[in-house]
């Protein structure tokens, strides 16, 4: 067999892996949207079976055989130098998936999955009961499983690096800390300045906004943003998410709160940003492991760019507010686009990450990053986590949660063992503004276009500059390729400081 | 290993088979309800992969090994006589599935699947273009594949028997013909009598009925019928269907036509009838191949019993008409339950099976059965099918289609190679009335209960008498067990003749 034939066989294995992954994604999407309440238990069994089949097929001896026939090894994942660059990128990415899967013993995987299930259930109860001690033994187990996972996969300096690498390949705690620490300081300063200024009025957002009308407006908005409903859809779920069920089947969800019309709107825009990325990888990557985002952080850069930089801009609401007002004349007819813009950009210290504004959001992330780092270095004993949480909240925001439910128990991530995931949210903010800086140079009148509700040039630039790469480049390489620069918080800080100094007048 | 351990292993194989089957069903359900239009092509690949994995796992050498360890062979499928009766029924059913799967060579299965895909696409175009000759070569291929399938599976007298057996185990063309031929004669006579009487007025059903209101009424109706939405749901699709995605996840679809409010209503009731069956197998059968209907015909007996015997009864609309009228006051306020009852029971010869009334429906089926029988005996050359169709239409109904699109091309079944499927629809009518005769003896005031909108006793009787068996009994054994009688058209004919002689006054 020549290398073309072997590559074909490997692409077929990859394509089947993808189909199984997408089938799992459908089972999950359905669970979050339409599954009847009593169907949950059997769905868990279906998911476990499909995941084990996917694992079994990916790690079959044929995969290793084909990879090594093409010269791909742990040391030289890209394989034979004579292969075309695209195929070498494919081999690198595919081998990474294969290695990740094959390095974890099957017993460990199923043991961890069972423990995660129990841990999540315990977390739900503990949060309800505001009882951290009931969750503690599960948290300890989750840390232990994550540590063992990092050992199986290998890491350079410390286990936490091995976990960060899952979500943001090439980024360790040193690299992230070097950016996050000064970012946190600057944001804390900014927050103090803002707190000294009068608070804009956002009380008119507390009115009732009919849910059906919200659904109509959001669908309208989604289409105006350029979402192609022949290749995707939008449904409702408790926690909004984006999932890709096929190259031409990218689905987002949103949710509507009667008294906070902005909640649904920004969920919709955020998830649409993820979807635009997923819908526009280069055609040549279609159906392979390269048809994927570069990393969690890069993915988040796209959702946050649409949600915040575009979606929370004055220009955007000059374009969209008339439509919004037409859906809610009673609530909004006496208000202007400018008032709405100020109301949705209100900044204040708050307890809950997912409700945070653009300025404080990254602080919530830095807090979690610092705690994770201490948990894995051993400097922080999990039993002391609630105290450490409160102390950092006081330091970062000047407020403290009254309960652990509103504090250390608020997020699902740790209960699932997803340590190292949080940083990607704040990295997304940074990447996003680095990309936007470049985009603004290359599309000079971008603000005018947003004001006209015209996103064509933005879509084209993002597609041709970022999306086209899919998973071919690691996040830092993509950043360098697109912007010519290394990771930096400056564009983000510049954007935040200039936007909010105008809103708050300092 | 003792037999309990071996049984456990076999149940596990069966349970995994079921999970894969349900996953395939979810992929299909989603395709009919929510899949974005451009996602169809990749969905076909996902389905093909999942189906091949399901086949591969079911036919693994372990299955045969475990079956034979328990004494189950082709000649003695129920296995060792010392096993409990439930396990022997399980072995019989499981081996039947295994045999069906293992007897078809993998190359034949994939060849047939590809040909079916092409044939269905050709049928869609041929029906649009009213061009039977474009479909003919595919039809010939479908007949050939079906014949070969029958050969692989084996049959007693002729290949058509082998196909009928898939849908109605134990019923051959001789048994079915013996019932269908006199049934057809009696229905033709009745139709002539009805045609001689004045036609009831159903023109008020041709008004506009708001689709959203229809959706609300149908959901209301579904709940009144006793459908538990914690264990199922109702969505919309072009062709209504019922699918089981888990023991506690049974989904139906319906569809609404603006000008025919009754179309959605009877789709909803029909599919609810299927769903009640699927939702109420005995708990001990849960998660095994015995948690299934006894046959297509028995399944259809349940949907038709709810749709027709209950749903098209005068008592039912005495209960439900006030609610229907409250949803559509403009269209229905000047009409009575009695007028509605007569309008929805209008009988007349028509060209299209799925739009046929209770009297003519079975004639459409008998026509198809007779043609299938001739196609497989060789008496009818497929090239002459359109002519044969017209001739039979003339004989049965006194009318002929102007186009083949309204005639021989109207149904999807033959394009999929589903020969032998049609008879189960009419068998369902017969079984249904045999069951109803028995139920009426045992619930004396059943009509009063329907008039009160109370279906509790009916549900309990059906569950404890029929559903509880699941797939343990073959259809004729189930019929005998429940009613003490063999298959007979008399109860159905008695019901039809008495109902319509009152409506039409003869």
mmCIF file of N, CA and C in Angstrom, chain A residues 419-481:
data_model
loop_
_atom_site.group_PDB
_atom_site.id
_atom_site.type_symbol
_atom_site.label_atom_id
_atom_site.label_comp_id
_atom_site.label_asym_id
_atom_site.label_seq_id
_atom_site.Cartn_x
_atom_site.Cartn_y
_atom_site.Cartn_z
ATOM 1 N N UNK A 419 -10.852 20.665 35.643
ATOM 2 C CA UNK A 419 -9.861 21.640 36.104
ATOM 3 C C UNK A 419 -9.018 22.084 34.907
ATOM 4 N N UNK A 420 -8.715 23.365 34.838
ATOM 5 C CA UNK A 420 -7.929 23.878 33.716
ATOM 6 C C UNK A 420 -8.786 24.438 32.592
ATOM 7 N N UNK A 421 -10.094 24.321 32.750
ATOM 8 C CA UNK A 421 -11.017 24.787 31.711
ATOM 9 C C UNK A 421 -11.259 26.291 31.834
ATOM 10 N N UNK A 422 -11.412 26.760 33.084
ATOM 11 C CA UNK A 422 -11.784 28.173 33.296
ATOM 12 C C UNK A 422 -10.898 29.180 32.555
ATOM 13 N N UNK A 423 -9.552 29.028 32.602
ATOM 14 C CA UNK A 423 -8.718 30.060 31.981
ATOM 15 C C UNK A 423 -9.092 30.380 30.533
ATOM 16 N N UNK A 424 -9.611 29.352 29.805
ATOM 17 C CA UNK A 424 -9.903 29.611 28.390
ATOM 18 C C UNK A 424 -10.936 30.734 28.215
ATOM 19 N N UNK A 425 -11.824 30.922 29.199
ATOM 20 C CA UNK A 425 -12.810 32.001 29.079
ATOM 21 C C UNK A 425 -12.120 33.364 29.025
ATOM 22 N N UNK A 426 -11.148 33.588 29.944
ATOM 23 C CA UNK A 426 -10.482 34.899 29.958
ATOM 24 C C UNK A 426 -9.487 35.018 28.809
ATOM 25 N N UNK A 427 -8.835 33.895 28.464
ATOM 26 C CA UNK A 427 -7.953 33.926 27.294
ATOM 27 C C UNK A 427 -8.749 34.337 26.060
ATOM 28 N N UNK A 428 -10.004 33.847 25.988
ATOM 29 C CA UNK A 428 -10.870 34.217 24.862
ATOM 30 C C UNK A 428 -11.045 35.718 24.770
ATOM 31 N N UNK A 429 -11.219 36.380 25.912
ATOM 32 C CA UNK A 429 -11.329 37.845 25.906
ATOM 33 C C UNK A 429 -10.076 38.485 25.310
ATOM 34 N N UNK A 430 -8.912 37.955 25.689
ATOM 35 C CA UNK A 430 -7.651 38.543 25.229
ATOM 36 C C UNK A 430 -7.429 38.287 23.734
ATOM 37 N N UNK A 431 -7.526 37.009 23.331
ATOM 38 C CA UNK A 431 -7.386 36.685 21.902
ATOM 39 C C UNK A 431 -8.357 37.531 21.079
ATOM 40 N N UNK A 432 -9.595 37.613 21.572
ATOM 41 C CA UNK A 432 -10.654 38.284 20.807
ATOM 42 C C UNK A 432 -10.271 39.710 20.474
ATOM 43 N N UNK A 433 -9.737 40.429 21.450
ATOM 44 C CA UNK A 433 -9.378 41.819 21.186
ATOM 45 C C UNK A 433 -8.116 41.935 20.342
ATOM 46 N N UNK A 434 -7.223 40.940 20.455
ATOM 47 C CA UNK A 434 -6.051 40.960 19.561
ATOM 48 C C UNK A 434 -6.510 40.771 18.112
ATOM 49 N N UNK A 435 -7.448 39.854 17.914
ATOM 50 C CA UNK A 435 -8.007 39.658 16.566
ATOM 51 C C UNK A 435 -8.725 40.923 16.097
ATOM 52 N N UNK A 436 -9.486 41.519 17.018
ATOM 53 C CA UNK A 436 -10.308 42.677 16.634
ATOM 54 C C UNK A 436 -9.437 43.871 16.239
ATOM 55 N N UNK A 437 -8.319 44.022 16.942
ATOM 56 C CA UNK A 437 -7.380 45.094 16.617
ATOM 57 C C UNK A 437 -6.926 44.961 15.155
ATOM 58 N N UNK A 438 -6.595 43.717 14.794
ATOM 59 C CA UNK A 438 -6.143 43.451 13.423
ATOM 60 C C UNK A 438 -7.291 43.676 12.428
ATOM 61 N N UNK A 439 -8.438 43.136 12.759
ATOM 62 C CA UNK A 439 -9.611 43.279 11.886
ATOM 63 C C UNK A 439 -9.921 44.754 11.648
ATOM 64 N N UNK A 440 -9.840 45.554 12.714
ATOM 65 C CA UNK A 440 -10.174 46.980 12.605
ATOM 66 C C UNK A 440 -9.207 47.715 11.682
ATOM 67 N N UNK A 441 -7.960 47.251 11.649
ATOM 68 C CA UNK A 441 -7.010 47.838 10.706
ATOM 69 C C UNK A 441 -7.402 47.501 9.276
ATOM 70 N N UNK A 442 -7.846 46.267 9.087
ATOM 71 C CA UNK A 442 -8.061 45.786 7.718
ATOM 72 C C UNK A 442 -9.462 46.092 7.205
ATOM 73 N N UNK A 443 -10.390 46.392 8.116
ATOM 74 C CA UNK A 443 -11.731 46.855 7.700
ATOM 75 C C UNK A 443 -11.921 48.217 8.356
ATOM 76 N N UNK A 444 -11.426 49.268 7.729
ATOM 77 C CA UNK A 444 -11.359 50.554 8.428
ATOM 78 C C UNK A 444 -12.719 51.048 8.952
ATOM 79 N N UNK A 445 -13.764 50.891 8.181
ATOM 80 C CA UNK A 445 -15.039 51.477 8.615
ATOM 81 C C UNK A 445 -15.926 50.458 9.317
ATOM 82 N N UNK A 446 -15.304 49.544 10.065
ATOM 83 C CA UNK A 446 -16.089 48.432 10.622
ATOM 84 C C UNK A 446 -17.233 48.921 11.515
ATOM 85 N N UNK A 447 -16.989 49.988 12.248
ATOM 86 C CA UNK A 447 -18.019 50.498 13.134
ATOM 87 C C UNK A 447 -19.231 51.013 12.349
ATOM 88 N N UNK A 448 -18.961 51.635 11.212
ATOM 89 C CA UNK A 448 -20.049 52.103 10.339
ATOM 90 C C UNK A 448 -20.880 50.928 9.832
ATOM 91 N N UNK A 449 -20.174 49.851 9.512
ATOM 92 C CA UNK A 449 -20.868 48.670 8.988
ATOM 93 C C UNK A 449 -21.764 48.053 10.063
ATOM 94 N N UNK A 450 -21.256 48.007 11.286
ATOM 95 C CA UNK A 450 -22.074 47.472 12.383
ATOM 96 C C UNK A 450 -23.301 48.364 12.564
ATOM 97 N N UNK A 451 -23.076 49.691 12.501
ATOM 98 C CA UNK A 451 -24.194 50.623 12.673
ATOM 99 C C UNK A 451 -25.244 50.417 11.590
ATOM 100 N N UNK A 452 -24.817 49.941 10.419
ATOM 101 C CA UNK A 452 -25.767 49.677 9.329
ATOM 102 C C UNK A 452 -26.325 48.255 9.401
ATOM 103 N N UNK A 453 -25.939 47.516 10.453
ATOM 104 C CA UNK A 453 -26.415 46.132 10.577
ATOM 105 C C UNK A 453 -25.825 45.235 9.500
ATOM 106 N N UNK A 454 -24.683 45.606 8.979
ATOM 107 C CA UNK A 454 -24.055 44.854 7.893
ATOM 108 C C UNK A 454 -22.805 44.132 8.419
ATOM 109 N N UNK A 455 -22.884 42.807 8.472
ATOM 110 C CA UNK A 455 -21.780 42.040 9.056
ATOM 111 C C UNK A 455 -20.993 41.243 8.010
ATOM 112 N N UNK A 456 -21.265 41.522 6.756
ATOM 113 C CA UNK A 456 -20.663 40.728 5.678
ATOM 114 C C UNK A 456 -19.137 40.754 5.713
ATOM 115 N N UNK A 457 -18.581 41.948 5.825
ATOM 116 C CA UNK A 457 -17.119 42.050 5.789
ATOM 117 C C UNK A 457 -16.494 41.403 7.035
ATOM 118 N N UNK A 458 -17.150 41.573 8.170
ATOM 119 C CA UNK A 458 -16.640 40.944 9.401
ATOM 120 C C UNK A 458 -16.625 39.424 9.242
ATOM 121 N N UNK A 459 -17.757 38.874 8.763
ATOM 122 C CA UNK A 459 -17.810 37.422 8.551
ATOM 123 C C UNK A 459 -16.701 36.974 7.607
ATOM 124 N N UNK A 460 -16.528 37.691 6.516
ATOM 125 C CA UNK A 460 -15.533 37.289 5.514
ATOM 126 C C UNK A 460 -14.122 37.324 6.122
ATOM 127 N N UNK A 461 -13.831 38.377 6.874
ATOM 128 C CA UNK A 461 -12.494 38.484 7.463
ATOM 129 C C UNK A 461 -12.236 37.348 8.465
ATOM 130 N N UNK A 462 -13.186 37.131 9.349
ATOM 131 C CA UNK A 462 -13.022 36.068 10.357
ATOM 132 C C UNK A 462 -12.855 34.712 9.675
ATOM 133 N N UNK A 463 -13.659 34.504 8.636
ATOM 134 C CA UNK A 463 -13.607 33.217 7.944
ATOM 135 C C UNK A 463 -12.256 33.020 7.260
ATOM 136 N N UNK A 464 -11.831 34.022 6.505
ATOM 137 C CA UNK A 464 -10.618 33.848 5.696
ATOM 138 C C UNK A 464 -9.350 33.917 6.532
ATOM 139 N N UNK A 465 -9.438 34.531 7.706
ATOM 140 C CA UNK A 465 -8.232 34.751 8.502
ATOM 141 C C UNK A 465 -8.105 33.738 9.649
ATOM 142 N N UNK A 466 -9.239 33.413 10.269
ATOM 143 C CA UNK A 466 -9.193 32.550 11.455
ATOM 144 C C UNK A 466 -9.854 31.186 11.206
ATOM 145 N N UNK A 467 -11.153 31.225 10.845
ATOM 146 C CA UNK A 467 -11.920 29.972 10.745
ATOM 147 C C UNK A 467 -11.263 28.991 9.783
ATOM 148 N N UNK A 468 -10.746 29.530 8.663
ATOM 149 C CA UNK A 468 -10.204 28.699 7.598
ATOM 150 C C UNK A 468 -9.172 27.690 8.112
ATOM 151 N N UNK A 469 -8.454 28.041 9.174
ATOM 152 C CA UNK A 469 -7.402 27.180 9.703
ATOM 153 C C UNK A 469 -7.954 25.964 10.450
ATOM 154 N N UNK A 470 -9.157 26.053 10.905
ATOM 155 C CA UNK A 470 -9.689 24.957 11.715
ATOM 156 C C UNK A 470 -8.733 24.651 12.850
ATOM 157 N N UNK A 471 -8.396 23.379 13.001
ATOM 158 C CA UNK A 471 -7.524 22.942 14.088
ATOM 159 C C UNK A 471 -6.079 22.768 13.610
ATOM 160 N N UNK A 472 -5.737 23.297 12.430
ATOM 161 C CA UNK A 472 -4.388 23.050 11.894
ATOM 162 C C UNK A 472 -3.295 23.665 12.765
ATOM 163 N N UNK A 473 -3.598 24.826 13.366
ATOM 164 C CA UNK A 473 -2.583 25.509 14.179
ATOM 165 C C UNK A 473 -2.947 25.457 15.652
ATOM 166 N N UNK A 474 -1.932 25.352 16.507
ATOM 167 C CA UNK A 474 -2.168 25.494 17.939
ATOM 168 C C UNK A 474 -2.502 26.963 18.223
ATOM 169 N N UNK A 475 -3.189 27.220 19.344
ATOM 170 C CA UNK A 475 -3.716 28.584 19.551
ATOM 171 C C UNK A 475 -2.660 29.684 19.438
ATOM 172 N N UNK A 476 -1.484 29.477 20.053
ATOM 173 C CA UNK A 476 -0.481 30.552 20.004
ATOM 174 C C UNK A 476 0.053 30.754 18.581
ATOM 175 N N UNK A 477 0.127 29.651 17.811
ATOM 176 C CA UNK A 477 0.576 29.771 16.422
ATOM 177 C C UNK A 477 -0.473 30.497 15.574
ATOM 178 N N UNK A 478 -1.733 30.184 15.858
ATOM 179 C CA UNK A 478 -2.803 30.863 15.130
ATOM 180 C C UNK A 478 -2.766 32.360 15.421
ATOM 181 N N UNK A 479 -2.619 32.684 16.702
ATOM 182 C CA UNK A 479 -2.575 34.090 17.123
ATOM 183 C C UNK A 479 -1.445 34.823 16.397
ATOM 184 N N UNK A 480 -0.295 34.190 16.374
ATOM 185 C CA UNK A 480 0.892 34.767 15.713
ATOM 186 C C UNK A 480 0.639 34.919 14.217
ATOM 187 N N UNK A 481 0.058 33.880 13.615
ATOM 188 C CA UNK A 481 -0.201 33.914 12.176
ATOM 189 C C UNK A 481 -1.178 35.031 11.815
#
